[in-house]
Coordinates of C-alpha atoms and ligand atoms in Angstrom, one line a residue:
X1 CA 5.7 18.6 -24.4
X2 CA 8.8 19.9 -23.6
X3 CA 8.4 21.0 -19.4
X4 CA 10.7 23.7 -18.8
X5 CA 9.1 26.6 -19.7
X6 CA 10.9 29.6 -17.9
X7 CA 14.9 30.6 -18.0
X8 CA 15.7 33.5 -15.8
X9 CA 19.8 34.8 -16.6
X10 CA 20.9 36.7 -13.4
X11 CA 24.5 38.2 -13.0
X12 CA 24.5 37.5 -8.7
X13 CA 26.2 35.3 -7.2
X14 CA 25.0 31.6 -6.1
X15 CA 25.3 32.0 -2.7
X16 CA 22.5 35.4 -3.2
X17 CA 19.6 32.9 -3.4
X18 CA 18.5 29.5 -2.4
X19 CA 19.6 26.6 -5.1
X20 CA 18.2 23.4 -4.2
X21 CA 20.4 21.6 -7.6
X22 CA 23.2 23.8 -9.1
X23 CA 25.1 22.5 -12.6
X24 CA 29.0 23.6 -13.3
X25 CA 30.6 22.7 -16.6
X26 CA 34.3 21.7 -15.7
X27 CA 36.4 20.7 -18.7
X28 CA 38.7 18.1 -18.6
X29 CA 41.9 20.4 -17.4
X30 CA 39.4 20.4 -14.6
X31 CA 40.4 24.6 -14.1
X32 CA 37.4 26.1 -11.9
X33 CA 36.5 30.0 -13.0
X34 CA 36.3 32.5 -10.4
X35 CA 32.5 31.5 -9.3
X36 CA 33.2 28.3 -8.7
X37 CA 36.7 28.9 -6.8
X38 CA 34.9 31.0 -4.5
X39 CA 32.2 28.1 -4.1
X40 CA 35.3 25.4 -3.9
X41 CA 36.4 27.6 -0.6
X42 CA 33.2 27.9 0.5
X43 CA 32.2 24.5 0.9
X44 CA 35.5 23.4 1.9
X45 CA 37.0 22.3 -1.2
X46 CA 34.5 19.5 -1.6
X47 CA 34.9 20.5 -5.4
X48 CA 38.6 20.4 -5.5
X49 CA 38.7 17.2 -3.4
X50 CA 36.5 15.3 -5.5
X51 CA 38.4 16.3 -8.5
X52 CA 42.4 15.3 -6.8
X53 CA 40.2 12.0 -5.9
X54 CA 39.6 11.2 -9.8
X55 CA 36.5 10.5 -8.8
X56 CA 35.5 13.3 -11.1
X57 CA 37.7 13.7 -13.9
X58 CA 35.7 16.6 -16.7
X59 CA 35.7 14.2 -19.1
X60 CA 32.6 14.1 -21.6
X61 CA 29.2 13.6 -20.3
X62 CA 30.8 12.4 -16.7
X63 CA 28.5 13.8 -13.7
X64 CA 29.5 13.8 -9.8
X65 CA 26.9 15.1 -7.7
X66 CA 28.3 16.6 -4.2
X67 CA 25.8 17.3 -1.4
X68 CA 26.5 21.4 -0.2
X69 CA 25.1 23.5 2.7
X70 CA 21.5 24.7 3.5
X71 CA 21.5 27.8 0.4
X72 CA 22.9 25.0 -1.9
X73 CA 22.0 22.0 -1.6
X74 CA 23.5 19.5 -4.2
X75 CA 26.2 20.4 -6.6
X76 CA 26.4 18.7 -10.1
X77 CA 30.2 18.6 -11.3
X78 CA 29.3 18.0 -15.6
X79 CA 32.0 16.7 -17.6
X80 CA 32.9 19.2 -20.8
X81 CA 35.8 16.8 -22.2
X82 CA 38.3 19.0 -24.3
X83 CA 37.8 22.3 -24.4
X84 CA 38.9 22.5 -28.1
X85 CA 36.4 19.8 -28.6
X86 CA 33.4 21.8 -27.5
X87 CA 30.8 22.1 -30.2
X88 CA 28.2 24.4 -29.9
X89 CA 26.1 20.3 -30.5
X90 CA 27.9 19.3 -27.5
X91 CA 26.7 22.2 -25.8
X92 CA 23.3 21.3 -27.2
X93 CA 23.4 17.8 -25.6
X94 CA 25.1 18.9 -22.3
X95 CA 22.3 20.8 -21.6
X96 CA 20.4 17.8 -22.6
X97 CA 21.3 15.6 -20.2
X98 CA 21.1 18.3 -17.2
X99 CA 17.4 18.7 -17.6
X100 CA 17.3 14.4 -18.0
X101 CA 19.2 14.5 -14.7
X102 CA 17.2 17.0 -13.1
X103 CA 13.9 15.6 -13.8
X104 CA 15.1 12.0 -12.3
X105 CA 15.7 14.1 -9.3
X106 CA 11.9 15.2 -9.0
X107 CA 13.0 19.0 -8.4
X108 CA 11.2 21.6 -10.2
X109 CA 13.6 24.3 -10.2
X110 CA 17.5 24.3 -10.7
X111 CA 20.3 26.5 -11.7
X112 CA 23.6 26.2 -14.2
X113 CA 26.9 28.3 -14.4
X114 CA 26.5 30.2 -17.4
X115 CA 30.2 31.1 -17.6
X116 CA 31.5 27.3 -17.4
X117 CA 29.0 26.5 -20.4
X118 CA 30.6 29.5 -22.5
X119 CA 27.3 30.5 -22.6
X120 CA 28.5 34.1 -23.3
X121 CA 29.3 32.6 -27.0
X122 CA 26.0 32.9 -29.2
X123 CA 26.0 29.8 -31.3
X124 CA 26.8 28.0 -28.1
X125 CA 23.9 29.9 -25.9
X126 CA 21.2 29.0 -28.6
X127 CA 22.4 25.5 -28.7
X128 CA 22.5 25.0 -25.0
X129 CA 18.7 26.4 -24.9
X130 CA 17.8 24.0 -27.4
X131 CA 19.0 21.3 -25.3
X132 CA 17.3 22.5 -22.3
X133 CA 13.9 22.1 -23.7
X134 CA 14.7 18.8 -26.2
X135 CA 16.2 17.2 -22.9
X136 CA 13.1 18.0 -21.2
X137 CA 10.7 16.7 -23.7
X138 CA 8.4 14.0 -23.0
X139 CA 4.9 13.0 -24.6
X140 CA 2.7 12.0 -21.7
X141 CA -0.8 13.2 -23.2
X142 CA -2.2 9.9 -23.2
X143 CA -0.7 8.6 -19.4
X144 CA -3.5 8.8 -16.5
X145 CA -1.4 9.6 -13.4
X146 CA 0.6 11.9 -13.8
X147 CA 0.4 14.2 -11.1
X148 CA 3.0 13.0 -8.8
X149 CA 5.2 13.3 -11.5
X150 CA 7.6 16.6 -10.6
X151 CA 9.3 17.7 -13.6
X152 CA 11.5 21.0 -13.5
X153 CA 10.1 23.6 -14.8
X154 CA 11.9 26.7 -13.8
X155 CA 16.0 27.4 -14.3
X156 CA 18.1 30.5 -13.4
X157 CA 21.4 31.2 -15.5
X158 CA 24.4 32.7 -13.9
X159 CA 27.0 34.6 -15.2
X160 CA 27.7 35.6 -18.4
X161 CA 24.9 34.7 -20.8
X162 CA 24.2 35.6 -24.0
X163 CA 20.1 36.4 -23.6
X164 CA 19.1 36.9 -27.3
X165 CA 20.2 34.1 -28.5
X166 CA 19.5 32.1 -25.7
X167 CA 16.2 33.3 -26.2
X168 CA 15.9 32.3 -29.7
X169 CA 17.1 28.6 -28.6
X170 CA 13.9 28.4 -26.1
X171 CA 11.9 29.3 -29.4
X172 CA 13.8 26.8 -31.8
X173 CA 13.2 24.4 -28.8
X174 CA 10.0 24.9 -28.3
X175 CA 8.6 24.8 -31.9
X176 CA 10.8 21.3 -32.5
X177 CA 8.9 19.9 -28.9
X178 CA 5.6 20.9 -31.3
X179 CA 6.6 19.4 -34.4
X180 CA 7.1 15.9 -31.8
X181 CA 3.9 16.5 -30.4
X182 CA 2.3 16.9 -33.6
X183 CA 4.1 13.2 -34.9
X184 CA 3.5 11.3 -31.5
X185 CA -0.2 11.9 -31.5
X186 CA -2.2 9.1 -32.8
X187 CA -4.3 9.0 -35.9
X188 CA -7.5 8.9 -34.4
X189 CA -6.5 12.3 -33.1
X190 CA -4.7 13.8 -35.2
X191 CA -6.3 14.4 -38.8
X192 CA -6.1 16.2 -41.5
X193 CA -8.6 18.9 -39.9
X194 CA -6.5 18.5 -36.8
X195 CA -3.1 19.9 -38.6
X196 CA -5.4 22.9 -40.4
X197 CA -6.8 24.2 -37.4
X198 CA -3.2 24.1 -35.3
X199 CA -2.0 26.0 -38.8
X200 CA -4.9 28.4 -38.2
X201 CA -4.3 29.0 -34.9
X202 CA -0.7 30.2 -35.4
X203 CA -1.8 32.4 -38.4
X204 CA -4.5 33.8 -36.7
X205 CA -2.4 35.3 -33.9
X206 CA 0.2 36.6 -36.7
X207 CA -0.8 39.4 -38.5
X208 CA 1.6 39.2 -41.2
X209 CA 0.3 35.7 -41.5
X210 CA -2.5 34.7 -44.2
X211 CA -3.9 31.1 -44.0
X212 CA -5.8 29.6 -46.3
X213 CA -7.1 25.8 -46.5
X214 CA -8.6 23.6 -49.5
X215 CA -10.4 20.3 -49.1
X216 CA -10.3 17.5 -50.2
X217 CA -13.2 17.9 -52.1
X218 CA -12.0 20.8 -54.4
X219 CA -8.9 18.8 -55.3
X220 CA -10.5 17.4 -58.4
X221 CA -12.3 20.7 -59.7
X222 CA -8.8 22.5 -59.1
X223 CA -7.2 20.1 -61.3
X224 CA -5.5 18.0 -58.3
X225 CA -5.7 14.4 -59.7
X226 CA -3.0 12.9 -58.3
X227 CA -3.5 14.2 -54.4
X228 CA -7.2 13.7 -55.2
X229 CA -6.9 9.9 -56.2
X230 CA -4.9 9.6 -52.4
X231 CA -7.7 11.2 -50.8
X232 CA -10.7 9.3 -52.5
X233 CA -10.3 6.3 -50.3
X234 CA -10.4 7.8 -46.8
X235 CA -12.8 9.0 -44.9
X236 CA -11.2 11.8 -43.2
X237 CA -11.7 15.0 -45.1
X238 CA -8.3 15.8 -47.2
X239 CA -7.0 19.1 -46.9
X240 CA -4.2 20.9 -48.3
X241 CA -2.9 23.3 -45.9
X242 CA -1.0 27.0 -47.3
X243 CA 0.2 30.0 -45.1
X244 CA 2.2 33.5 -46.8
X245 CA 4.2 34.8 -44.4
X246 CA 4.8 38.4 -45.1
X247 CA 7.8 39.3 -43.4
X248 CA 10.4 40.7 -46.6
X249 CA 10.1 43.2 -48.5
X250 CA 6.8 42.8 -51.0
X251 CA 9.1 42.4 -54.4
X252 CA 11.2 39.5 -52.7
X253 CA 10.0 36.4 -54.1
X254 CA 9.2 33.6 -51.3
X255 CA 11.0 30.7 -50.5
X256 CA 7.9 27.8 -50.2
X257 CA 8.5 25.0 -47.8
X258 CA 6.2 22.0 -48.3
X259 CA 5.6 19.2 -46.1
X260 CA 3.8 15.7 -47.0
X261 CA 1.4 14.9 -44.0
X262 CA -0.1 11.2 -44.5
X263 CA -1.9 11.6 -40.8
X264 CA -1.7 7.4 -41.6
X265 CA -0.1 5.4 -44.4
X266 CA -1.8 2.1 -44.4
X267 CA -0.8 1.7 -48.3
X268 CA -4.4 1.7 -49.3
X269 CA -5.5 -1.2 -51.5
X270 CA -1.3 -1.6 -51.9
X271 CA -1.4 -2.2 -48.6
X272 CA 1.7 -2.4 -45.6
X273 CA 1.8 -5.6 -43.8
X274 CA 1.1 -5.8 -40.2
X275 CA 4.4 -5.4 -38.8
X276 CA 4.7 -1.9 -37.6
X277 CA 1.8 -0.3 -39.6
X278 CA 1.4 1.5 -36.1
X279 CA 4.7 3.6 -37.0
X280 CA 2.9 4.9 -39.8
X281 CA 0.6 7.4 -38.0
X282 CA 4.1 9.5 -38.6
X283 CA 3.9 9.3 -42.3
X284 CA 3.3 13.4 -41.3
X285 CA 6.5 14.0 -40.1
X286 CA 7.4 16.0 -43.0
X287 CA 4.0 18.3 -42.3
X288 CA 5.3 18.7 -38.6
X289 CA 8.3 19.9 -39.8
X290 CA 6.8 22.6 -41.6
X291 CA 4.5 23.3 -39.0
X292 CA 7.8 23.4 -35.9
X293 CA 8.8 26.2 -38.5
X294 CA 5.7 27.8 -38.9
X295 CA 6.0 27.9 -34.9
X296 CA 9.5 29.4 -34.6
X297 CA 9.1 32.3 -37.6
X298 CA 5.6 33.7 -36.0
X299 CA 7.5 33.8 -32.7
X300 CA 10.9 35.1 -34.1
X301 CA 9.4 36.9 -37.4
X302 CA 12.4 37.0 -39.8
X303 CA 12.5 39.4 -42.3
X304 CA 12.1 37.5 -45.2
X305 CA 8.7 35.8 -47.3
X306 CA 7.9 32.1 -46.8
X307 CA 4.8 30.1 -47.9
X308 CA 4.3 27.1 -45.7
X309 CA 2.5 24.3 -47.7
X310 CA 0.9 21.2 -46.4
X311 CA -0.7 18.4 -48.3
X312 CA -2.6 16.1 -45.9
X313 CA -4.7 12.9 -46.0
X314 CA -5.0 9.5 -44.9
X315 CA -4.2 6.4 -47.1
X316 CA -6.9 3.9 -46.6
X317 CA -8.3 1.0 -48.6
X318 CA -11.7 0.1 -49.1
X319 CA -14.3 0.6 -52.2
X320 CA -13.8 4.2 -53.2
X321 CA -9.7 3.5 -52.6
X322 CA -7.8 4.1 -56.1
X323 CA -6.5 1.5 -57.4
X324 CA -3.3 0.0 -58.8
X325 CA -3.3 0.6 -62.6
X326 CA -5.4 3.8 -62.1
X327 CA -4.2 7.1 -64.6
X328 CA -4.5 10.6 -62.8
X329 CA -3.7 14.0 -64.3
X330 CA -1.7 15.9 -61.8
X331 CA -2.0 20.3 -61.4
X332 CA 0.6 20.6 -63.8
X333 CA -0.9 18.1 -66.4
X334 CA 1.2 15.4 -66.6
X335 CA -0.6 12.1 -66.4
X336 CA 0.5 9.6 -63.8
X337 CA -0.2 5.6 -63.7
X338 CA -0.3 4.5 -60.2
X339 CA 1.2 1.0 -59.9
X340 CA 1.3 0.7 -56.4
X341 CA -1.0 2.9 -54.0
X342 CA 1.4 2.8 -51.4
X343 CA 3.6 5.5 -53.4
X344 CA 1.1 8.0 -52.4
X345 CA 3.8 10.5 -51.0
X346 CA 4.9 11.3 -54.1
X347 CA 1.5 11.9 -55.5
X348 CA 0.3 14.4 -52.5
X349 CA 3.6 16.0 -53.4
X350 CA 3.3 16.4 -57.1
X351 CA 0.1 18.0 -56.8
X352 CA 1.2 20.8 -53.7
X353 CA 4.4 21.3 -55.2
X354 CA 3.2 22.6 -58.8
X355 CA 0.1 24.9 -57.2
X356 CA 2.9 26.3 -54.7
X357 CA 5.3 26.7 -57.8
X358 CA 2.7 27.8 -60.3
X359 CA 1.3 30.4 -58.1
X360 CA 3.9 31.9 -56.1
X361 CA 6.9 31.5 -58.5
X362 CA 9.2 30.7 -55.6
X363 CA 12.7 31.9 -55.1
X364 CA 13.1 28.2 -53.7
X365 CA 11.3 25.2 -52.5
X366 CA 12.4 22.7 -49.9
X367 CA 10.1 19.8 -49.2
X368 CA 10.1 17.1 -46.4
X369 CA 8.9 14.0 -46.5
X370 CA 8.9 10.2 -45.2
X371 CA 8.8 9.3 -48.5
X372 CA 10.9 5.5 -48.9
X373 CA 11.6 2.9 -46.3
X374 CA 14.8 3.0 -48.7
X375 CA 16.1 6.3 -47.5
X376 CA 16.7 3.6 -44.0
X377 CA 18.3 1.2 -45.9
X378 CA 20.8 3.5 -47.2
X379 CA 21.4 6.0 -44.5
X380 CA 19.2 4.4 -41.6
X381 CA 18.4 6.7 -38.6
X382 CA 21.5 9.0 -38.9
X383 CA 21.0 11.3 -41.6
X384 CA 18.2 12.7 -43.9
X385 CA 18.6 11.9 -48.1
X386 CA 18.6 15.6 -50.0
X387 CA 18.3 15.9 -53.2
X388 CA 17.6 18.6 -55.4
X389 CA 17.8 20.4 -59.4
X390 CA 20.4 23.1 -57.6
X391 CA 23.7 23.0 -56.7
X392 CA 23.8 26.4 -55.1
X393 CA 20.5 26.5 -53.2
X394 CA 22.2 22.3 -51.6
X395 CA 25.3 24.0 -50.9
X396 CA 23.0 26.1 -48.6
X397 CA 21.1 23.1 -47.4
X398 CA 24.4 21.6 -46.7
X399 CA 25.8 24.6 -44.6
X400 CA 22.7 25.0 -42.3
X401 CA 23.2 21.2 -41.3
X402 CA 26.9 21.8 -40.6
X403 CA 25.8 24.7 -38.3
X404 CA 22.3 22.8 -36.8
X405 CA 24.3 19.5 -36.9
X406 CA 20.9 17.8 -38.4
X407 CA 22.7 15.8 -40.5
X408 CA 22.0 15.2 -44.5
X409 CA 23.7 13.4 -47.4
X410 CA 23.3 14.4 -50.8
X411 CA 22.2 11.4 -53.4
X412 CA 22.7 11.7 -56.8
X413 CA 19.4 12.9 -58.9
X414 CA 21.1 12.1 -62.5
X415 CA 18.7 12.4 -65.5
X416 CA 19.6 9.3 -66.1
X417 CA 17.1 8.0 -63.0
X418 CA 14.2 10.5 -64.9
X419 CA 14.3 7.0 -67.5
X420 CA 12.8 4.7 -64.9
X421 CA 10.0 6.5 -63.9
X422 CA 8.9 6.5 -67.7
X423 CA 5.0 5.2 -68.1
X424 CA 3.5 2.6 -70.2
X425 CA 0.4 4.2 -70.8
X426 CA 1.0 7.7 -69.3
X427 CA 3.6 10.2 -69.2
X428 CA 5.1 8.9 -65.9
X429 CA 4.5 6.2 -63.4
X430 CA 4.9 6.1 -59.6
X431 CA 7.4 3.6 -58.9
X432 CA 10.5 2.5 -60.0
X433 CA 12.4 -0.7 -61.0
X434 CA 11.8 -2.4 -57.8
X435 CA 14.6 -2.6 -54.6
X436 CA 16.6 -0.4 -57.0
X437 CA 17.4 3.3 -55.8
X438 CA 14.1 3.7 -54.4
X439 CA 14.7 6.8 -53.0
X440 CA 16.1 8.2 -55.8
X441 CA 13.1 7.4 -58.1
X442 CA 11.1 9.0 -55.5
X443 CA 13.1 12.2 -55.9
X444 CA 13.0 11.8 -59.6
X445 CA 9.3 11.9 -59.5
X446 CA 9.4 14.8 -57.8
X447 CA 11.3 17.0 -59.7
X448 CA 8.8 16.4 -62.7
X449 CA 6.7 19.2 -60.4
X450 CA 9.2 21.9 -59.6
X451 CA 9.8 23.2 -63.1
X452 CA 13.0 25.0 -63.0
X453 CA 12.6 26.4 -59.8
X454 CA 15.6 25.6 -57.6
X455 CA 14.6 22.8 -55.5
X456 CA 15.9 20.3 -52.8
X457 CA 14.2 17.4 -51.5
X458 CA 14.7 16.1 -47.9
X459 CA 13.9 12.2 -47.4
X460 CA 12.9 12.3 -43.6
X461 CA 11.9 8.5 -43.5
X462 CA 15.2 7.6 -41.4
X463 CA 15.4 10.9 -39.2
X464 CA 11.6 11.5 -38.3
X465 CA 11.7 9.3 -35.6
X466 CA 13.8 6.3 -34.6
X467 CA 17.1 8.2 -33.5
X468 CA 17.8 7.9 -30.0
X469 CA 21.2 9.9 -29.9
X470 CA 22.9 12.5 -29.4
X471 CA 21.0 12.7 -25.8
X472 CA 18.8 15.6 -27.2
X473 CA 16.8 13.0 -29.4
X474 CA 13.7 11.5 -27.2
X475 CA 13.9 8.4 -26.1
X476 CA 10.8 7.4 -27.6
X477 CA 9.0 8.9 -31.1
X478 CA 8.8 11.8 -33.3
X479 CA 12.0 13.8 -33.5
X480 CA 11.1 17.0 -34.9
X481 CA 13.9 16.6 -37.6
X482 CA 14.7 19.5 -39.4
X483 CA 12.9 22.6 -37.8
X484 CA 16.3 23.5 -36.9
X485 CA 18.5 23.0 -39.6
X486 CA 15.6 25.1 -41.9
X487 CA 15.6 27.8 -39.6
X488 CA 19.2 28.1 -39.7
X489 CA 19.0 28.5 -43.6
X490 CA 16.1 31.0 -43.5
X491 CA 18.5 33.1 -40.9
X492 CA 21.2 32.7 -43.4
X493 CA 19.5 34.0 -46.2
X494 CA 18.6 37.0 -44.4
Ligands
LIG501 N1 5.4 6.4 -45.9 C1 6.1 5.4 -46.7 C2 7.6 5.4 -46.5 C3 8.1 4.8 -45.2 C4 8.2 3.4 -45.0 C5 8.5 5.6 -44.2 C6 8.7 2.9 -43.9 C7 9.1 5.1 -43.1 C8 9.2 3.8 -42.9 C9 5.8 5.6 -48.2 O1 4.5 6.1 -48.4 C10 5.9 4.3 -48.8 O2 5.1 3.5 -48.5 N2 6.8 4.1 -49.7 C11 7.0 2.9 -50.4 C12 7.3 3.2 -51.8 C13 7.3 1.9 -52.7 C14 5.9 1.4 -52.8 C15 7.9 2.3 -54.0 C16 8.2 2.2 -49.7 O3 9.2 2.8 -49.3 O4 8.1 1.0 -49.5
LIG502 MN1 3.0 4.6 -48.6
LIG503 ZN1 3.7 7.3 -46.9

């Protein structure tokens, strides 16, 4: 949960009200603005002192905390480095670790200097709100004991602040803190059913929202095979998960956003060795994603039409499991040999993918997935593989994670790789040459089900959870990657 939950913006001046823990941004030419000259005299230019000291010098992510008067208390001197250096990311992870530092503190209210964090500027005013809640962020569902813990919960803004888009920012925030939530609960908790109903919920409160949800057990009579042949060896009910959002105009064609949620991977009769397994209760990453979007567009309701598709089961062995060897006829009829049950991503995928695309002709479709523990090998925790059939609709992939910094790098989806996913016995199989471009092959597999529909593929096995920097990442669990960077591309599109 993230635990700030209210930002008031207020043009007075600090002295007006009572701060118990007040934040200035001082770059590294260590100027002070107007406010905080005006503070510097009023405290007897503690600020100035400390600064001709060295002991606090502006430069990145360097604090000094100074102890003030009775209306404020303590005084947090935050490092901005060059000025020509800050990002609207660095915003993003200033703001970052302010909430860390004011929750070590035990206070449950502070305040920042809008003005010193430029937070006039809009791109930097969404980021800093962003990092307010992902700094704040913390998954204590399961802890007994935690109410002595004080966690700010309240901030005021002064100065100059841009409010709409710092408004947007709490939403972005917020809905990536749900997509963590919905990775860092277990599997015993969080199902398949789980995921619908949090889906339904949203919808329901959306009235340009319609939600709709299959299970498992139609998979086969709607001519599912491949998702079906996952499903058949759990016990959980399977359900496949799809929301319209109506917000363009009724002609516009959707863009469709599909997420794999494996609730837990265990390989099924394929199955993952001990090591670890644990880490696979976020084999649904990819379905929190599209759910942390879900969350910001029935808050922020752009004008444009989505359909938000989940596919979601466990993997289990056991006597109904599938089994290596086992042929399945996916919704768009091509027949699939299954060498190894613990490439059941891919067949989830193929079988959401071509309903969305039959049925909704869509403009676009992104999907996210943790598809290959090769995705780590290549690009480990720093950036998610994309791939897709488009150039132009990746150029737009690639310019949301310029502006969302959620980084991605583009691997090559050459026909060529189409060759090793050939089948023996049926049309195509579900691995590749093994230890050779396993993510690729993945991706190759995928685009059998996208027709010619302009498609990219994000690989979220790396990004989903495991990063631990910039300071905005949690420090433990699921990251929430890519409810940002998509909502910047929906805005862009707009
Ligand atoms: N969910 C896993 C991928 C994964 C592995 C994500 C490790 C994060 C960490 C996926 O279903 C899987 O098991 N993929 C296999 C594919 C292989 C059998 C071709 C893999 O990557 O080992
Ligand atoms: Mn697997
Ligand atoms: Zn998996």
């Amino acid at each position: 949960m993230v635990t700030l939950t209210e930002i008031i913006t207020t043009k007075k001046a600090y002295t007006d009200s009572e701060n118990d823990l007040l934040y200035l941004g001082i770059f590294q030419d260590k100027k002070l603005n107007p406010r905080q000259r005006s503070l510097d005299a009023l405290l007897e230019n503690k600020l100035s002192k400390a600064m001709e000291l060295e002991d606090f010098t502006g430069k990145k992510d360097k604090q000094l905390m100074l102890y003030g008067d009775d209306s404020i208390k303590r005084i947090v001197l935050v490092g901005l480095g060059q000025q020509k250096k800050y990002t609207s990311d660095r915003a993003r992870s200033t703001a970052a670790n302010i909430t860390n530092h004011a929750n070590s503190l035990n206070v449950s209210e502070f305040s920042v200097d809008g003005d010193s964090f430029n937070l006039g500027k809009s791109s930097s005013a969404q980021a800093f709100a962003e990092g307010l809640l992902l700094g704040s962020y913390e998954f204590n569902d399961y802890k007994s004991n935690q109410e002595d813990n004080v966690k700010a919960e309240s901030m005021t803004m002064f100065g100059n602040v841009d409010k709409k888009s710092l408004d947007k920012g709490l939403v972005l925030g917020t809905s990536v803190g749900f997509a963590r939530d919905l990775g860092n609960h277990p599997a015993n908790i969080l199902t398949p059913t789980y995921i619908a109903r949090e889906a339904e919920k949203i919808a329901e409160n959306s009235p340009k929202m319609n939600y709709q949800v299959f299970d498992g057990k139609e998979f086969k009579k709607m001519g599912m095979g491949a998702f079906h042949g996952v499903a058949q060896g759990a016990k959980e009910p399977a359900k496949m998960i799809i929301i319209e959002y109506n917000g363009g105009r009724k002609t516009q064609k959707p863009i469709a956003l599909v997420g794999k949620g494996l609730t837990f991977d265990s390989g099924g009769i394929s199955i993952k060795p001990s090591p670890k397994m644990d880490e696979m209760k976020f084999d649904m990453c990819g379905s929190a994603t599209v759910m942390g979007v879900l969350q910001a567009v029935s808050h922020l309701k752009p004008r444009i039409n989505i359909i938000f598709a989940i596919g979601s089961t466990e993997n289990m062995p056991g006597g109904n499991a599938q089994r290596p060897g086992d042929i399945v006829t996916a919704y768009n009829g091509k027949t699939i040999e299954v060498l190894n049950t613990d490439a059941e991503g891919r067949l989830v995928l193929a079988d959401v993918l071509s309903y969305v695309n039959k049925k909704y002709e869509p403009a676009a479709i992104l999907d996210f997935a943790t598809l290959t523990g090769a995705v780590l090998i290549a690009l480990g925790n720093r950036a998610s593989g994309v791939m897709g059939n488009d150039v132009s609709l990746m150029k737009e992939v690639k310019k949301a994670s310029e502006l969302s910094f959620e980084k991605v790098w583009e691997l090559p989806l050459w026909e060529e790789y189409t060759s090793e996913i050939k089948g023996k016995y049926a049309d195509i199989k579900n691995i590749g040459e093994p230890r050779l471009a396993g993510t690729i092959t993945a991706g190759a597999f995928l685009k059998e089900f996208v027709g010619d529909t302009p498609w990219v593929h994000f690989d979220i096995a790396g990004t989903a959870w495991g990063p631990k920097e910039p300071s905005y990442q949690p420090k433990v669990g699921a990251t929430g990657v890519a409810v940002r960077l998509v909502y910047q591309l929906l805005e862009n599109r707009i």
